[in-house]
Amino acid sequence: MAVRAAEIVGREQEVTFLSDMLNGTARSRGHAVFLAGEGGIGKSRLAAETAGVAFDQGMCVLRGRSSTIGPVVPLRPLAEALLPLFRGAEPLEALDDPHLAPYQPVLGRLVPDLGEATGDGTNDNTSMVVLGEALLRLLAALGRNRGTLLVMEDLHDADTETLAVIEYLTDNLAHLPVLVLATVRVEACPAMELARAAARRRAGTLLRLPLLRRTDVARMAGSCLDVPPDQVPGEALDRLWSDSVGNPFLVEELLQSMLSSGALVRSEDGWRAVGDLRSEVASALMWGTVHRIDRLGPQATMLLSAAAVLGRRFSLSVLQRITGLDDRSLLSHLHAGVAAQLVVADEPAPDWYAFRHPLTVEAMLAQLTPISRAELSQQAAEAIEAIHPELPGEWCPLAAGLHAAAGNSSRAGRLFTTAGRRALADGAVGSAISLLGRAQNLLADGTGPADPAARAEALEGLIPALAEAGDFTRAYSLAGSARELVRAGLSAPRVAALHTKLAKAAHIAGRWAEGNDQIEQARSLLGPDPDERHTAPIDVVAAYLALDTPGPDRTRHAEALARRAVEAAERHRLPQVACEAWQMLGVLARRRDLAEATSCSRQALRLAEKHDLPIQRMYALVRIGGDRWLAEGDPQGLASARAEAKRLGAVTVMYTVDAILLLHAVLRGRFAEALRDSEECLSTTARMRLAPIVRYVLMARATAAAHRADRAAMERELGEFEHWNVKGAQEEALAIGLARVFCALLEEDRPGARRELAALIAMEEANPSVFHLGGRHGLGLLLHVLAGTAGREEFRRLADTAAGRMRWNRQFTLLADAVLLGREGRPDRALAAVRRAQEAAEPYPTARHLGLRLLAEEAMSAGWGDPVGWLRRAEHFFQESAIVTAAGACRALLRQVGAPVHQHRTGTDRIPLQLRAQGVTVREWEVFQLLRERLGNKDIARRLHISPRTVEKHVANLISKTSQDSREAVCDLSAALTPAPDPPDPR
């Protein structure tokens, strides 16, 4: 008789709570619940019951489980949960969700059919945060109008990557129709820490399952025996209660032991105890499990012992290879094990079975002698390698673990290295560190033959994995191991490559000093006359580090290194190195010549396409599009690059482009659109901890506030900006020039603007920047010319550069030229420069009118141009934009020269911009509209209910303001600018 309670006992409060959670999920109140307790407490049973209720309610239910025994397989529980969705013939409707589209290639990490290989061994989507965002969007799409339940069992045995994704989901479920339900054992483990931390910040609920009370044990025993609780024999209940201490699994196992031993029997009068019920819990479990297996026969014992060596889950084909049983015998014994409630079919995966409980596996392994276990482990490893010679997926770490258990440390170390490098290529950094660390330990333990090449291979993967995980201290500690490998006979170039990887890790972390130290160590290993094939990868990493290293010569030094790297890479056919070097040269060339910069990026593009390096191709497209945007303000190239990034699922690059397009919208005055679009970009990149993109978005938001003269909002955004490691960041110059300088000018604080500009120039002198829109070559030059601190020579030095010719800067350099031409007594050429400046400034309304306001004051004092017209246009723009200080300054300047000041009355918005800029009032506009009919003063006065003399005055003002020479000309202008009256109603 198989013992199992027919219902869940003693969990009424938990069932009610989870039911409420399911109902809330359907109403988009997402949450995470962690069911915690000791082994056998009933976590999985409660999770299964919840999944059944969710399924009955029509929710999408996904289930995955971590492996309890054996090597960790990255992201296995999540893949197991998703794969059943894609086994049908019809594609999922959720994949049509536009919010999910850019993330589909990222989901290829879990569902291969959705991914696209990059071909170059690199992947922009290695971050578990990006994968977490992708999964979050898929779960939300699946749960639209019904809710999604994701069940993660045995989270305490999950890999690092799975935990990182679950943590990300937990923190971002609010307002989504998704419930995450995880089971975790109460023990010292990362999963339990995750659950506690989530509960502390109220991102999730930690639901601890208590031991059953005596009354609950009675109910459970009654359910198993199919009798009311009061009919369970008292002595049996006493023993169940004392020995199980309220653990449901132990209750069932102890009861099974009583029944199997004949100590508890059923008679006509019900159940009664007839033998000795006393036993130790551990021995009862062990005896009960082994007894059940023994009853199945010796072949079943051998079968399940081999299965236990493989882990809680096991493949029938591998098990058959180990045992040599034929199909019929294998399935017969397996079905008997199912009947005895020892194993169950592993439903999500065909041909796989699993032990019903991890304690059963532990009991089985405890019965094996060390020699027997080592022999079975060796047989299992050989069986796996025979069936799966390439050891794909989880077979590689499983075979490695079995070889280690068999005492074959050298073979185990090599296989763990292979598994770790695969995990690293897939972005499973935490698992890669675990696997490669184990490989390193096995290969260095001295029990097997010395194999420095194998140790080097493990280190080559372990170093970048540690760097990507942020464990730089441990990564740098491996430098000693690298030196040790030289003494063990490993070639110097191989060890130099390890130091180069450490240097690249330092660059990623922003630790330029340590990176430069690793570069020096790599170079010293290669000696005085190194092979270019070995120095080229060092030089390209050194170039990126040089650009990070503070100093006035950093750009020149970086360019020299990148140029040397690209020449060597092309001589020796190193396409990856060449692409990276050309990219660097393109960035550095922008300060000199945008055409040269684009040429460098196009060379990188050609190499990437020739050698099938799609990630490098995408980066090249972004830089080419960026060059076009800087030159002419045209975002089309960036939009195309964004589409390519979306196609590849390169989310980080996609958001990088989005940040640039946000700044583009801000500079064009589309503030509401920019702020709206920035919300999702900022929240997502902040969740992903993509600091450079977050800084850029915050800089763009601060610029939007500054261009509206909203200092308080600007300071809020810049305050947040300061929290994102801003010291020495490239975006810092833009934050000063585009935000602080601009805001000061719109506040009419010219000295404050010059102080901010001086800080910007000092910053760029000390540490040259590769961002060129901060103002030094544009607005700053104009301010210096207006202040008399820059003349024609300084103008030529700054304006005649690639940065000075960028469209945003060009509008200001042309105005600076106009100022100088006016002072040089060449007003006609000055006016021509103003016209060209206005053409360049056409996309940038705030900058265009600020330029007119700054220029008009100079033109008024020098006596050239149309300062009154410029001031009126600027005043009207600033008034309409609620930039009151700048508008007031324009009116004050107009009064200084005796020009009439436009009064802003109701109806101003109906006046054409051309006439508003000329100072036409609302009443004058009303007169102007009637002049198209060529009415006399009395007729106009009668229609407007004013006197003929007032009409005469308005007509005279219109002739003057519109620069016409007669009333007839004003009538012609009215006919051209005002709409024809509606025809009379024929009725």
PDB file of C-alpha atoms in Angstrom, residues 559 563 585 587-597 600 772 800-803 805-806:
ATOM      1  CA  GLU A 559      44.996  57.079 -30.797  1.00  0.00           C
ATOM      2  CA  ARG A 563      46.541  52.854 -34.760  1.00  0.00           C
ATOM      3  CA  LEU A 585      39.962  55.511 -34.049  1.00  0.00           C
ATOM      4  CA  VAL A 587      35.584  57.977 -31.868  1.00  0.00           C
ATOM      5  CA  LEU A 588      38.880  59.839 -31.545  1.00  0.00           C
ATOM      6  CA  ALA A 589      38.742  61.231 -35.104  1.00  0.00           C
ATOM      7  CA  ARG A 590      35.519  63.149 -34.382  1.00  0.00           C
ATOM      8  CA  ARG A 591      37.446  65.993 -32.774  1.00  0.00           C
ATOM      9  CA  ARG A 592      39.428  66.373 -35.993  1.00  0.00           C
ATOM     10  CA  ASP A 593      37.289  65.385 -38.964  1.00  0.00           C
ATOM     11  CA  LEU A 594      33.827  63.783 -38.995  1.00  0.00           C
ATOM     12  CA  ALA A 595      34.420  62.389 -42.467  1.00  0.00           C
ATOM     13  CA  GLU A 596      37.534  60.644 -41.191  1.00  0.00           C
ATOM     14  CA  ALA A 597      35.586  59.340 -38.194  1.00  0.00           C
ATOM     15  CA  CYS A 600      37.101  54.548 -39.689  1.00  0.00           C
ATOM     16  CA  HIS A 772      31.883  67.652 -28.271  1.00  0.00           C
ATOM     17  CA  ASP A 800      37.565  75.741 -37.967  1.00  0.00           C
ATOM     18  CA  THR A 801      37.444  72.268 -36.384  1.00  0.00           C
ATOM     19  CA  ALA A 802      35.262  69.224 -36.770  1.00  0.00           C
ATOM     20  CA  ALA A 803      33.606  70.056 -33.446  1.00  0.00           C
ATOM     21  CA  ARG A 805      31.309  72.437 -37.723  1.00  0.00           C
ATOM     22  CA  MET A 806      28.880  70.116 -35.930  1.00  0.00           C
TER      23      MET A 806
END
